[in-house]
PDB file of C-alpha atoms in Angstrom:
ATOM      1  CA  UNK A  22    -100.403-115.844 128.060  1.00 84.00           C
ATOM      2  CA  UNK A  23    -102.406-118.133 130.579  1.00 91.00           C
ATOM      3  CA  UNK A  24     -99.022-117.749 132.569  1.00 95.00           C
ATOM      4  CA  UNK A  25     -99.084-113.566 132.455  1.00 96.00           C
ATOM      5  CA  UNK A  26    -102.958-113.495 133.062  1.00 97.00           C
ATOM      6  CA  UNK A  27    -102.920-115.569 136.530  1.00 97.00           C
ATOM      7  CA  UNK A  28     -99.296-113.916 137.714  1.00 97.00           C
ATOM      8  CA  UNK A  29    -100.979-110.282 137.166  1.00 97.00           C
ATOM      9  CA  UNK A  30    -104.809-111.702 138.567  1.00 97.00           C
ATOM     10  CA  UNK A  31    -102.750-112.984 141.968  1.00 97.00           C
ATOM     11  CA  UNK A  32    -100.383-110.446 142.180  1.00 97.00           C
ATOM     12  CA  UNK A  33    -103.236-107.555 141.592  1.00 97.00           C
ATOM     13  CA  UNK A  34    -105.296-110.021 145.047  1.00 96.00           C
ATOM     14  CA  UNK A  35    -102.107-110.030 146.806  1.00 95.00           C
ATOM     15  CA  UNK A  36    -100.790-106.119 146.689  1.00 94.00           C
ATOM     16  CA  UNK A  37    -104.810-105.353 147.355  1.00 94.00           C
ATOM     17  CA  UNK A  38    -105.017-107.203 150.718  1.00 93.00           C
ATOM     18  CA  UNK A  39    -100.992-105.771 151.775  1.00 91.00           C
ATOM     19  CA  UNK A  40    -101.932-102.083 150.860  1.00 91.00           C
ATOM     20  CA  UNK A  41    -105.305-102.758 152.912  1.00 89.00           C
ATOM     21  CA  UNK A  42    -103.747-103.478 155.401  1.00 87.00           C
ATOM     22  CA  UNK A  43    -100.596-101.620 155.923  1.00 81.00           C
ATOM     23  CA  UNK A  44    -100.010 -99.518 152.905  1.00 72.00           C
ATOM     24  CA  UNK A  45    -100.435 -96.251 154.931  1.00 78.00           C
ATOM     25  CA  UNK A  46    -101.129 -93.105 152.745  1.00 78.00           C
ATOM     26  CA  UNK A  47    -101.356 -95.644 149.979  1.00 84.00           C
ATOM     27  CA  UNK A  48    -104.849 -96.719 150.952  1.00 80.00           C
ATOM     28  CA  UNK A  49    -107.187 -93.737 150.542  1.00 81.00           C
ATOM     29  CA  UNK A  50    -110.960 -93.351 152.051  1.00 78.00           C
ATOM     30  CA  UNK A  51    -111.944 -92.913 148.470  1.00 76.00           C
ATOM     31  CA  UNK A  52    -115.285 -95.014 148.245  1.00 76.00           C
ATOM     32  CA  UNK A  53    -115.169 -95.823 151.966  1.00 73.00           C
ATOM     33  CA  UNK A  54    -111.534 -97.226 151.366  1.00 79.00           C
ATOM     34  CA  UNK A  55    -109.575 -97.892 148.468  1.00 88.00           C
ATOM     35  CA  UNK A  56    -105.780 -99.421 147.971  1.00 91.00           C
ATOM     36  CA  UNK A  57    -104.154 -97.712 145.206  1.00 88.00           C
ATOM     37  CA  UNK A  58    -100.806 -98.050 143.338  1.00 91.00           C
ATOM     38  CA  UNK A  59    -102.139-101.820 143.160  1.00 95.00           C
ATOM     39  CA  UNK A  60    -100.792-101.115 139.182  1.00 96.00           C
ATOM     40  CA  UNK A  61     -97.657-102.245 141.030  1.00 97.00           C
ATOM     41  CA  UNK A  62     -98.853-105.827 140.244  1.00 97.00           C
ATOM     42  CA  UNK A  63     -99.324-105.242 136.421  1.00 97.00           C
ATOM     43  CA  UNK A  64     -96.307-103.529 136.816  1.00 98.00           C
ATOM     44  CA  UNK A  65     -94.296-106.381 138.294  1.00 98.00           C
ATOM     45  CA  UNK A  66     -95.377-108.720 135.901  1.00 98.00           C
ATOM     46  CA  UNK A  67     -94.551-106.413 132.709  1.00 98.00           C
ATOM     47  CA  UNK A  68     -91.019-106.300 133.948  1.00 97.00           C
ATOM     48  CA  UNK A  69     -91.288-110.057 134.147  1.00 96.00           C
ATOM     49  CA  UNK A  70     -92.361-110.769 130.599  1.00 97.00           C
ATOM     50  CA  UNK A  71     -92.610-107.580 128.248  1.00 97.00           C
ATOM     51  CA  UNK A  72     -89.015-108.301 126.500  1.00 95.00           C
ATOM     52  CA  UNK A  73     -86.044-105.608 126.525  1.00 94.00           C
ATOM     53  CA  UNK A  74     -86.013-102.786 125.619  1.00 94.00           C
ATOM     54  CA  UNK A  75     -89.681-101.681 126.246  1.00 96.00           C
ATOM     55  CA  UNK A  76     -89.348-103.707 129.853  1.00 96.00           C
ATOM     56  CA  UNK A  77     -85.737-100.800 130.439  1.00 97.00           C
ATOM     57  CA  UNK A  78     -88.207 -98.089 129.840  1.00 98.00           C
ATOM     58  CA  UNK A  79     -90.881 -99.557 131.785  1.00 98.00           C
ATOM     59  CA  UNK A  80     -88.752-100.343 134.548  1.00 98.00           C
ATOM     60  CA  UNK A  81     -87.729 -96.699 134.569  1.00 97.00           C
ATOM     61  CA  UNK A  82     -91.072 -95.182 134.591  1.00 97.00           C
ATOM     62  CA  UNK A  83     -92.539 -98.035 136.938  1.00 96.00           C
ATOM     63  CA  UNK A  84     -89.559 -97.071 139.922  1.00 95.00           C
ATOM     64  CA  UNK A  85     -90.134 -92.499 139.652  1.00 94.00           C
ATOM     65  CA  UNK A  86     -94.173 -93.248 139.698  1.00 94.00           C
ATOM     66  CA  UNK A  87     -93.973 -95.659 142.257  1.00 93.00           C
ATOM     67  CA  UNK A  88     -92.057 -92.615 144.025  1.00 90.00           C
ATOM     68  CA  UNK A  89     -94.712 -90.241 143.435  1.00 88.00           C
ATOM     69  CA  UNK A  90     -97.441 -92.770 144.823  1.00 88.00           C
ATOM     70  CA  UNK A  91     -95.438 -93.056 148.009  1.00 87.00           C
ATOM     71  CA  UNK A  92     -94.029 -89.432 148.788  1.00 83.00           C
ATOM     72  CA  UNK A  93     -97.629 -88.045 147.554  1.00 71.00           C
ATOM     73  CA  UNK A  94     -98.316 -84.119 146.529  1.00 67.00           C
ATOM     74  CA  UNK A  95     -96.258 -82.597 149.281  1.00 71.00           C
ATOM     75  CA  UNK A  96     -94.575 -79.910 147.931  1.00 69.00           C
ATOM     76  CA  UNK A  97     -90.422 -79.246 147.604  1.00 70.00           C
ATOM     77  CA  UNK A  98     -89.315 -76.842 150.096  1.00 71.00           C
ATOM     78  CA  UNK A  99     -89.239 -73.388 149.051  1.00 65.00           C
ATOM     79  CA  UNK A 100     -90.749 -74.272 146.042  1.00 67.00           C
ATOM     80  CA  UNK A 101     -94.403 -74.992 144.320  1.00 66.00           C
ATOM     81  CA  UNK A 102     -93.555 -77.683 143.050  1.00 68.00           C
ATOM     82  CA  UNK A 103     -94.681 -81.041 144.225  1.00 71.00           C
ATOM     83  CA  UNK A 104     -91.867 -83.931 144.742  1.00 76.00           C
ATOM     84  CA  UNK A 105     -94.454 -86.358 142.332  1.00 73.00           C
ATOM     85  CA  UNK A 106     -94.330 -83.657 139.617  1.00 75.00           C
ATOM     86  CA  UNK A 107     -90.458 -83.910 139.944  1.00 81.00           C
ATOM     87  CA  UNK A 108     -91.026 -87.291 140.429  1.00 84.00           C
ATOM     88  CA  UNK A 109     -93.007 -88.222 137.006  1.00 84.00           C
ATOM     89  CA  UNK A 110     -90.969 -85.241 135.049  1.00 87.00           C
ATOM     90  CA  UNK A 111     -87.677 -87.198 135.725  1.00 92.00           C
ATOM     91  CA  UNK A 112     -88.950 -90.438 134.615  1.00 94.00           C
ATOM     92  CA  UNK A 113     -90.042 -89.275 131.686  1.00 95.00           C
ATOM     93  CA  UNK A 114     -87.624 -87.509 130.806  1.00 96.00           C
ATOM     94  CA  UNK A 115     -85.403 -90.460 131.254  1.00 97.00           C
ATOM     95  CA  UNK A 116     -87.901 -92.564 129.726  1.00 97.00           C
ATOM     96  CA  UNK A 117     -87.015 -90.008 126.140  1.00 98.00           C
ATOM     97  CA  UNK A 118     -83.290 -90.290 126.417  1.00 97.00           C
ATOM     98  CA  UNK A 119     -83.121 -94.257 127.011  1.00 97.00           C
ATOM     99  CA  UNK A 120     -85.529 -94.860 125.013  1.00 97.00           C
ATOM    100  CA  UNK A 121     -84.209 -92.788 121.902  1.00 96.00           C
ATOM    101  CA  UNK A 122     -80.804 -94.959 121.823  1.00 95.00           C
ATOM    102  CA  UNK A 123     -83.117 -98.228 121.584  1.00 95.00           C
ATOM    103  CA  UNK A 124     -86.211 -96.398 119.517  1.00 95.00           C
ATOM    104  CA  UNK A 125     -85.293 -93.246 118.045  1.00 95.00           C
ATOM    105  CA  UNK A 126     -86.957 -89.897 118.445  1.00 97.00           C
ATOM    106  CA  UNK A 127     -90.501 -92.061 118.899  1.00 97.00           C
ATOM    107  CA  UNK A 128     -88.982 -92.401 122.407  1.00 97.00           C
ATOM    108  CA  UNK A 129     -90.607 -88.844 122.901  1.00 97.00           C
ATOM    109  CA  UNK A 130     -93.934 -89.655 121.628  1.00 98.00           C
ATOM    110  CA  UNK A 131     -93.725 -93.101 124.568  1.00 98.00           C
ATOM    111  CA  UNK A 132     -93.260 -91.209 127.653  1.00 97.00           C
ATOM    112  CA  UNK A 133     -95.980 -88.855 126.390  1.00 96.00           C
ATOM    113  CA  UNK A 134     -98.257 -91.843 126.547  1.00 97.00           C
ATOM    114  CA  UNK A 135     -98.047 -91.517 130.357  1.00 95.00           C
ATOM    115  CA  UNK A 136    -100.321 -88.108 130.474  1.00 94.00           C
ATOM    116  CA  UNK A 137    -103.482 -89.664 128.916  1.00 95.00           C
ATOM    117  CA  UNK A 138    -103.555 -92.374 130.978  1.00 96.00           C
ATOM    118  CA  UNK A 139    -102.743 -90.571 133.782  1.00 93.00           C
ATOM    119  CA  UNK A 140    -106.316 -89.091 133.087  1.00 93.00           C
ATOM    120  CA  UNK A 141    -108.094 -91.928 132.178  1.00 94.00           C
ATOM    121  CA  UNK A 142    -106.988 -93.469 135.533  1.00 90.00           C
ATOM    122  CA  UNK A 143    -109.006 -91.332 137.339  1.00 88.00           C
ATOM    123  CA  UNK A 144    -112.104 -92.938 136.781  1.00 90.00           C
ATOM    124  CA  UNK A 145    -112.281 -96.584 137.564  1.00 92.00           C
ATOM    125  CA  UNK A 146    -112.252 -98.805 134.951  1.00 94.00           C
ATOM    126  CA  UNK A 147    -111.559 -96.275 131.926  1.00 96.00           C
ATOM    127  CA  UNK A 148    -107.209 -97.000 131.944  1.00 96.00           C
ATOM    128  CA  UNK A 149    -108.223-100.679 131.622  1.00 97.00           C
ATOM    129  CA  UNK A 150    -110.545-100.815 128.812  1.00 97.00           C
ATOM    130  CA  UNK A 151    -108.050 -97.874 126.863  1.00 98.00           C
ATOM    131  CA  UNK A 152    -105.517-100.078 127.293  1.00 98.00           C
ATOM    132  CA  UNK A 153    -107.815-103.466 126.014  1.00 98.00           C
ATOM    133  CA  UNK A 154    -109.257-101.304 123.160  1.00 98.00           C
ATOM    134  CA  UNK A 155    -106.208 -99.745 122.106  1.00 98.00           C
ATOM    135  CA  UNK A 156    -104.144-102.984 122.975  1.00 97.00           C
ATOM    136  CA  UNK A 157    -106.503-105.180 120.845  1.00 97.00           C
ATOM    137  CA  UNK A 158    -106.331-102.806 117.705  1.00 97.00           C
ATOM    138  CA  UNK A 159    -102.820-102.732 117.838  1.00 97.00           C
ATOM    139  CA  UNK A 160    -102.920-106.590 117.788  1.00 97.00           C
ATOM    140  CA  UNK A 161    -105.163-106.865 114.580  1.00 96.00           C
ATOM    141  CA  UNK A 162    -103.332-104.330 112.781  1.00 96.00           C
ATOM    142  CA  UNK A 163    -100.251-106.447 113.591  1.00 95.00           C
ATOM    143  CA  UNK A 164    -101.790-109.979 112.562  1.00 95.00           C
ATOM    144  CA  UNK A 165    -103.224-107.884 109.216  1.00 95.00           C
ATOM    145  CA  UNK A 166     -99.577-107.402 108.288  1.00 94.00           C
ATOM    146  CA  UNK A 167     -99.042-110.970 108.789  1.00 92.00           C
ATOM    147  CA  UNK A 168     -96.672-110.859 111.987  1.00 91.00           C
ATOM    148  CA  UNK A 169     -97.142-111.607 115.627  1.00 87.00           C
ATOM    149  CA  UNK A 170     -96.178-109.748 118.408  1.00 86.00           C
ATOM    150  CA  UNK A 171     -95.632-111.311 121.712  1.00 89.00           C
ATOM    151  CA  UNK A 172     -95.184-108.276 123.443  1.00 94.00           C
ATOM    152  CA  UNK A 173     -98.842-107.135 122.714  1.00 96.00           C
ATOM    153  CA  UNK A 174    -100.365-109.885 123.754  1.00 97.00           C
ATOM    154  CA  UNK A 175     -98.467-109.341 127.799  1.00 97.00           C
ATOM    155  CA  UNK A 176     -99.797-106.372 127.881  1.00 98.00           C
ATOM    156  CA  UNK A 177    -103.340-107.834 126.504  1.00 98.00           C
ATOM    157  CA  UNK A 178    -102.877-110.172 129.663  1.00 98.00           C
ATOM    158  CA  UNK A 179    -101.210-108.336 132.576  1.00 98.00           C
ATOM    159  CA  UNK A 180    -104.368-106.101 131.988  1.00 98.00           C
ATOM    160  CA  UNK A 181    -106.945-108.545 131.473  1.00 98.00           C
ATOM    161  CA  UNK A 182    -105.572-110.138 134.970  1.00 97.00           C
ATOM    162  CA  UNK A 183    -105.048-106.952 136.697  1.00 97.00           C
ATOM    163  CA  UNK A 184    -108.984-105.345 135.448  1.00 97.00           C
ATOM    164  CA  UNK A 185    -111.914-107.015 137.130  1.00 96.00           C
ATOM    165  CA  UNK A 186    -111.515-105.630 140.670  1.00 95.00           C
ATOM    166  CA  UNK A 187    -110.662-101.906 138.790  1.00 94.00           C
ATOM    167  CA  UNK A 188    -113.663-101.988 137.115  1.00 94.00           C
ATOM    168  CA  UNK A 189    -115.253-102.585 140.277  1.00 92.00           C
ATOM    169  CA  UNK A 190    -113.988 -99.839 141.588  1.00 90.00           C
ATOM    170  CA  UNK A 191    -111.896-101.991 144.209  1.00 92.00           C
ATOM    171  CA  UNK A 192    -108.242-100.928 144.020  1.00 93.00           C
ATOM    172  CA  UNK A 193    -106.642 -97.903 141.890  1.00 93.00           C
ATOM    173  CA  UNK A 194    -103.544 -98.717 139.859  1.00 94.00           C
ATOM    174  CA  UNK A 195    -101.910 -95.594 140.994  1.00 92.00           C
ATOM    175  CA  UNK A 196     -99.158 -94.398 138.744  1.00 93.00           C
ATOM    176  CA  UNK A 197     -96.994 -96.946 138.869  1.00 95.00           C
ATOM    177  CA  UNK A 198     -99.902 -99.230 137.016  1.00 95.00           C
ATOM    178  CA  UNK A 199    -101.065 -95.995 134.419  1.00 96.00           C
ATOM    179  CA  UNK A 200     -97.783 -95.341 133.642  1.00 97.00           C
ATOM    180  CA  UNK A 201     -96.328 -98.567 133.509  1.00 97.00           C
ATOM    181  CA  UNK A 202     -99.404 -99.607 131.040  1.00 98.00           C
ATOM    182  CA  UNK A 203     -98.805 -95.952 129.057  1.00 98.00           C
ATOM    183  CA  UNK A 204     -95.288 -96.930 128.449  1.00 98.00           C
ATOM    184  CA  UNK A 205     -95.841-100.798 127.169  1.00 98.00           C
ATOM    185  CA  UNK A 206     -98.352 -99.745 125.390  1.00 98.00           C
ATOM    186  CA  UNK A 207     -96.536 -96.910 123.611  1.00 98.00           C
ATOM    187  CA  UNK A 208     -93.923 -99.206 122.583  1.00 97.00           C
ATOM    188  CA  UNK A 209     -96.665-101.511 121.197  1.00 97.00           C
ATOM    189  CA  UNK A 210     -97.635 -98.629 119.134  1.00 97.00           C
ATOM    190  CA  UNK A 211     -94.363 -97.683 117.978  1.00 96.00           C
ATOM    191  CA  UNK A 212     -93.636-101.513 116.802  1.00 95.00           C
ATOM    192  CA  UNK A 213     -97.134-101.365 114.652  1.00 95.00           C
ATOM    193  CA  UNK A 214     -95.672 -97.845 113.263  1.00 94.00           C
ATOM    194  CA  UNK A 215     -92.458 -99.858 112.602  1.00 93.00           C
ATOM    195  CA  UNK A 216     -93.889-102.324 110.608  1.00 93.00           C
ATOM    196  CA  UNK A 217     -96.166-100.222 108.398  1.00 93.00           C
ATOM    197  CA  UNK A 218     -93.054 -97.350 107.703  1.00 84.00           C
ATOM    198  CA  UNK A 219     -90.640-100.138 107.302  1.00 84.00           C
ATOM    199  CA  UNK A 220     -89.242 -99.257 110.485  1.00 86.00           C
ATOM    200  CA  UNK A 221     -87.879 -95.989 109.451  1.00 91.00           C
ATOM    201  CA  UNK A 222     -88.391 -92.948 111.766  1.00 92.00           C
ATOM    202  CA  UNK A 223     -90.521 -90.395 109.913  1.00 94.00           C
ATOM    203  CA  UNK A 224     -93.171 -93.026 109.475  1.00 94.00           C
ATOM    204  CA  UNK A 225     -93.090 -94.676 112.819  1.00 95.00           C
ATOM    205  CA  UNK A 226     -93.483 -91.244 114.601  1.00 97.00           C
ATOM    206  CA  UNK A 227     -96.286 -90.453 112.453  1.00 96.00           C
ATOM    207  CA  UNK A 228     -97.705 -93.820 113.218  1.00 96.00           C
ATOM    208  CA  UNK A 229     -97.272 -93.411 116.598  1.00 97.00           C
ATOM    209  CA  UNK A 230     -98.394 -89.907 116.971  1.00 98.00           C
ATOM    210  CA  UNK A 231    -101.466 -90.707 115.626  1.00 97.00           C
ATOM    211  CA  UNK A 232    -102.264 -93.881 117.663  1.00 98.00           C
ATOM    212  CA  UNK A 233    -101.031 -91.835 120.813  1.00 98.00           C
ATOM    213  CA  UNK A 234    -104.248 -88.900 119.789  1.00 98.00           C
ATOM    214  CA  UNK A 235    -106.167 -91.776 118.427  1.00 98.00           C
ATOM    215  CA  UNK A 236    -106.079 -92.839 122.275  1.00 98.00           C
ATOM    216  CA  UNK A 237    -106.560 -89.752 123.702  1.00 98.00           C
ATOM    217  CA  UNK A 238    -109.780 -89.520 121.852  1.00 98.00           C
ATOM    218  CA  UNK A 239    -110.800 -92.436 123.288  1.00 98.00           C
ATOM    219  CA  UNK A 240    -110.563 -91.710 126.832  1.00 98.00           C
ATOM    220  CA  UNK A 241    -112.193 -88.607 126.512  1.00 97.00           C
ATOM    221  CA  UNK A 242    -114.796 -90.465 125.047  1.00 97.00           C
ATOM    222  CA  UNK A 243    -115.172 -92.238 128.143  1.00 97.00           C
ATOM    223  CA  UNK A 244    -114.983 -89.884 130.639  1.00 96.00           C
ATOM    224  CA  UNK A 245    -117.064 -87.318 128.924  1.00 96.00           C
ATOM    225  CA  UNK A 246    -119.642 -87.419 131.837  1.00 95.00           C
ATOM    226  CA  UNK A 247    -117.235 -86.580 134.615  1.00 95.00           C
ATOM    227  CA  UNK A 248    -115.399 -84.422 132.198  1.00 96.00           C
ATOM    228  CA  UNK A 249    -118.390 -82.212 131.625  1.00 96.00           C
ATOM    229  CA  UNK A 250    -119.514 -81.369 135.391  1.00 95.00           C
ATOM    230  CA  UNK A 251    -115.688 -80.898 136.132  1.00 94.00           C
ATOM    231  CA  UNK A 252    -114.799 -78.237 133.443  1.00 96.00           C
ATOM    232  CA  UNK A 253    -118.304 -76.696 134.161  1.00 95.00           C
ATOM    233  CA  UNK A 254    -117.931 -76.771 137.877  1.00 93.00           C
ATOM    234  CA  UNK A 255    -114.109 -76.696 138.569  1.00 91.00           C
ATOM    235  CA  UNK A 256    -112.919 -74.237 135.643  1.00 92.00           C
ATOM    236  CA  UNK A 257    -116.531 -72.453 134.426  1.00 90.00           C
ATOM    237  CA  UNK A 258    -115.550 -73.581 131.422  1.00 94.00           C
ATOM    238  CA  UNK A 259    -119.591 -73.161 129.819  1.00 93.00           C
ATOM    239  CA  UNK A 260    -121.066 -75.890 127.745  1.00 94.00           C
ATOM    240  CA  UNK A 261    -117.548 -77.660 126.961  1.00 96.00           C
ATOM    241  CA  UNK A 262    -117.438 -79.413 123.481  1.00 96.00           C
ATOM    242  CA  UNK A 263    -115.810 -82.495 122.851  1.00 97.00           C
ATOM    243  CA  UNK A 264    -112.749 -80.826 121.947  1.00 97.00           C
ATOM    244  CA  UNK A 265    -112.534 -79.395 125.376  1.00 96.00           C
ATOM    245  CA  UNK A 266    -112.300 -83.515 126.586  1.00 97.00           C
ATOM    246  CA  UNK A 267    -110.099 -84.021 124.485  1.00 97.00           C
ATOM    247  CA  UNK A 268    -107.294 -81.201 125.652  1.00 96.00           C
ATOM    248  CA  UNK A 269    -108.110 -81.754 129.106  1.00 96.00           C
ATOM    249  CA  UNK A 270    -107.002 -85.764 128.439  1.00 96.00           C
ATOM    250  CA  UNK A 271    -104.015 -84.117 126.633  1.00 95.00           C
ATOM    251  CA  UNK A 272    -102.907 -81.526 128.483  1.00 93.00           C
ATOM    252  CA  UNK A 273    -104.883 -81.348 131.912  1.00 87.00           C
ATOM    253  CA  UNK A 274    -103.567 -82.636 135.530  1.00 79.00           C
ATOM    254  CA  UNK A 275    -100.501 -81.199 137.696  1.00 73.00           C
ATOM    255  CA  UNK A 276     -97.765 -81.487 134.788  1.00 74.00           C
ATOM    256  CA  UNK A 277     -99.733 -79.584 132.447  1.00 80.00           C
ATOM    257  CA  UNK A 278    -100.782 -76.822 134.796  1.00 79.00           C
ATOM    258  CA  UNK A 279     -97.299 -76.721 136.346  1.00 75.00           C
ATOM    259  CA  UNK A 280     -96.750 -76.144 132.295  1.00 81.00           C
ATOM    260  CA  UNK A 281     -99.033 -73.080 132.009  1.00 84.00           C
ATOM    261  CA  UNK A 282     -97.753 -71.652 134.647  1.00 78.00           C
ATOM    262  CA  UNK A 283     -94.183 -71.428 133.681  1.00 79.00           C
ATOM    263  CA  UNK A 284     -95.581 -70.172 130.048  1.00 85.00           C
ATOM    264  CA  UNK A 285     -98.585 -67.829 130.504  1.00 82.00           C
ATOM    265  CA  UNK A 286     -97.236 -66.962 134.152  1.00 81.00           C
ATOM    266  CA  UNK A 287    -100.202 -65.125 135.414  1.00 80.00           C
ATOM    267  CA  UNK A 288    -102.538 -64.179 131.744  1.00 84.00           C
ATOM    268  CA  UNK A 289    -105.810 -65.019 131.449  1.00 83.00           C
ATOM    269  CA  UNK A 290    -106.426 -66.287 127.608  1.00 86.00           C
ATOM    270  CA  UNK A 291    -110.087 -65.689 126.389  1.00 88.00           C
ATOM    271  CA  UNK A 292    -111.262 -67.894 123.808  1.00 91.00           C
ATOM    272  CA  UNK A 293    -113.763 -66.872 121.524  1.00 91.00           C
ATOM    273  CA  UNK A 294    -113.657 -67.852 117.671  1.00 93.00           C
ATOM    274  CA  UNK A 295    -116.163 -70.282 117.479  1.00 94.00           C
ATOM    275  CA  UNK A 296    -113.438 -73.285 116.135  1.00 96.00           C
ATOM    276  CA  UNK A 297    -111.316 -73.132 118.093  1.00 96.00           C
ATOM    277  CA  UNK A 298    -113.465 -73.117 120.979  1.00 95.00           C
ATOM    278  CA  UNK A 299    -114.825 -76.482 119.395  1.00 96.00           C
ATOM    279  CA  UNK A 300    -111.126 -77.416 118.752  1.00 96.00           C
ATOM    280  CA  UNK A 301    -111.054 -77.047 123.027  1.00 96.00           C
ATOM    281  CA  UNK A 302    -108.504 -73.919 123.157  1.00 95.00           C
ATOM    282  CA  UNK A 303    -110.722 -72.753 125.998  1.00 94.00           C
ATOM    283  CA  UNK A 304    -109.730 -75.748 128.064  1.00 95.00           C
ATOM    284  CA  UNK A 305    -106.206 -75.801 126.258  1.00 93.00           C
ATOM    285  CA  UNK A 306    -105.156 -72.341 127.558  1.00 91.00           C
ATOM    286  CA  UNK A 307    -107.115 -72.237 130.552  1.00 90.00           C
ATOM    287  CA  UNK A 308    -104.417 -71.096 133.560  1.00 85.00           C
ATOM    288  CA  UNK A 309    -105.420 -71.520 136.873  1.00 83.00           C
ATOM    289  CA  UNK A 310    -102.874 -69.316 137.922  1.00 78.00           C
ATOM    290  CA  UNK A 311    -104.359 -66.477 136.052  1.00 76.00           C
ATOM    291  CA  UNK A 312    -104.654 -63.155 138.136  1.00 62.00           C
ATOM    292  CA  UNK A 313    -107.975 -62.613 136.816  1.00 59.00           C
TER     293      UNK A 313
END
């Protein structure tokens, strides 16, 4: 693991000084100038040593989000539709199909690993210590069955190595590094589910699916502060409860809205039973492309 630590800590150095200096619209003037898709490094090194066929899917993901990093939110001709929505809806779509001949239907419940951190990326340091946190618990719950799994502990690594200048607020992964780590992570989860079901399907979903909220809680955790002045400020979405954090993590960004759209077209949804507005429907059925 010393091996996977160093490769992703020089690698992460390496891509940071080549996307300073000729990366283009890859480095931003976010905090006076910031590299991102530096999760290209992590990225690298998962393909490297994460073992088939979790490194297939992450390859998969790793190639369309590098393609949205690059091309940006420019939008398809004649459409609203921006080439990294098409971009990150194709990988994961792909990500479901190859991943269900190798996993089973918890292929699904993988590539929706990618919208959480997705979220949780856009606050430095927050994708990292998800993926520690949620990495680490995976690990114990392993080791308490009595088995190891190598996997895990890459992912454990490639982070650790890739982190410090993150949490510094340095580089960005970009979303070839969130959805890279959602992916390996994801598979991580569905291996623990494996274990405890026996490695049938009903129980590994379930497994899964509750690890995959179990994280989403987590980063909303995390980024309650920012998440509170942006649904207040950005969406007037009054005095948002936890549950609103937790649907935004869930469901917020450009693939859920593009989502909305397409279902609730141009209705406004007013939320006002008091549980489910602490369950977060407000933020849950909030359409920015309401008419109202």
């Amino acid at each position: 693991m010393v091996t996977v630590f160093l490769a992703s800590l020089l690698l992460t150095l390496g891509f940071k000084e080549l996307i300073t200096r000729f990366g283009g619209n890859l480095y931003t003037n976010i905090r006076g100038g910031t590299p991102r898709a530096v999760g290209i490094a992590p990225f690298v090194v998962l393909l490297i040593f994460f073992p088939a066929p979790g490194k297939y899917l992450i390859l998969i993901i790793g190639l369309f989000a590098l393609l949205d990093d690059i091309v940006g939110r420019k939008k398809i001709r004649g459409s609203k539709l921006e080439f990294g929505q098409l971009s990150r809806g194709i990988g994961m779509l792909l990500v479901m199909v190859v991943g269900y001949f190798y996993l089973g239907p918890v292929s699904i419940l993988i590539a929706l690993m990618i919208q959480p951190l997705n979220i949780a990326d856009m606050q430095p340091g927050t994708a990292c210590t998800t993926v520690i946190l949620m990495g680490a618990l995976v690990l114990i719950g392993i080791l308490a069955l009595g088995y190891l799994y190598y996997p895990v502990l890459v992912l454990l690594a490639a982070c650790l190595g890739y982190a410090p200048l993150d949490f510094r607020g340095k580089i960005m992964m970009g979303e070839v590094g969130n959805h890279s780590f959602a992916v390996a992570l994801g598979v991580s989860f569905a291996f623990l589910g494996g274990l405890i079901g026996n490695f049938t399907p009903a129980t590994t979903f379930v497994v899964t699916l509750v690890l995959l909220l179990l994280t989403t809680m987590v980063i909303a955790y995390l980024r309650q502060h920012n998440l509170k002045q942006f649904l207040e400020k950005n969406l007037n979405i009054n005095d948002p409860r936890f549950g609103d954090y937790f649907m935004d993590v869930l469901t917020g960004g450009g693939l859920g809205d593009l989502i909305r759209r397409t279902t609730l077209k141009k209705r406004s949804v007013t939320i006002k039973n008091p549980i489910l507005v602490s369950l977060g429907f407000r933020r849950l059925f909030y359409n920015p492309y309401s008419s109202k």
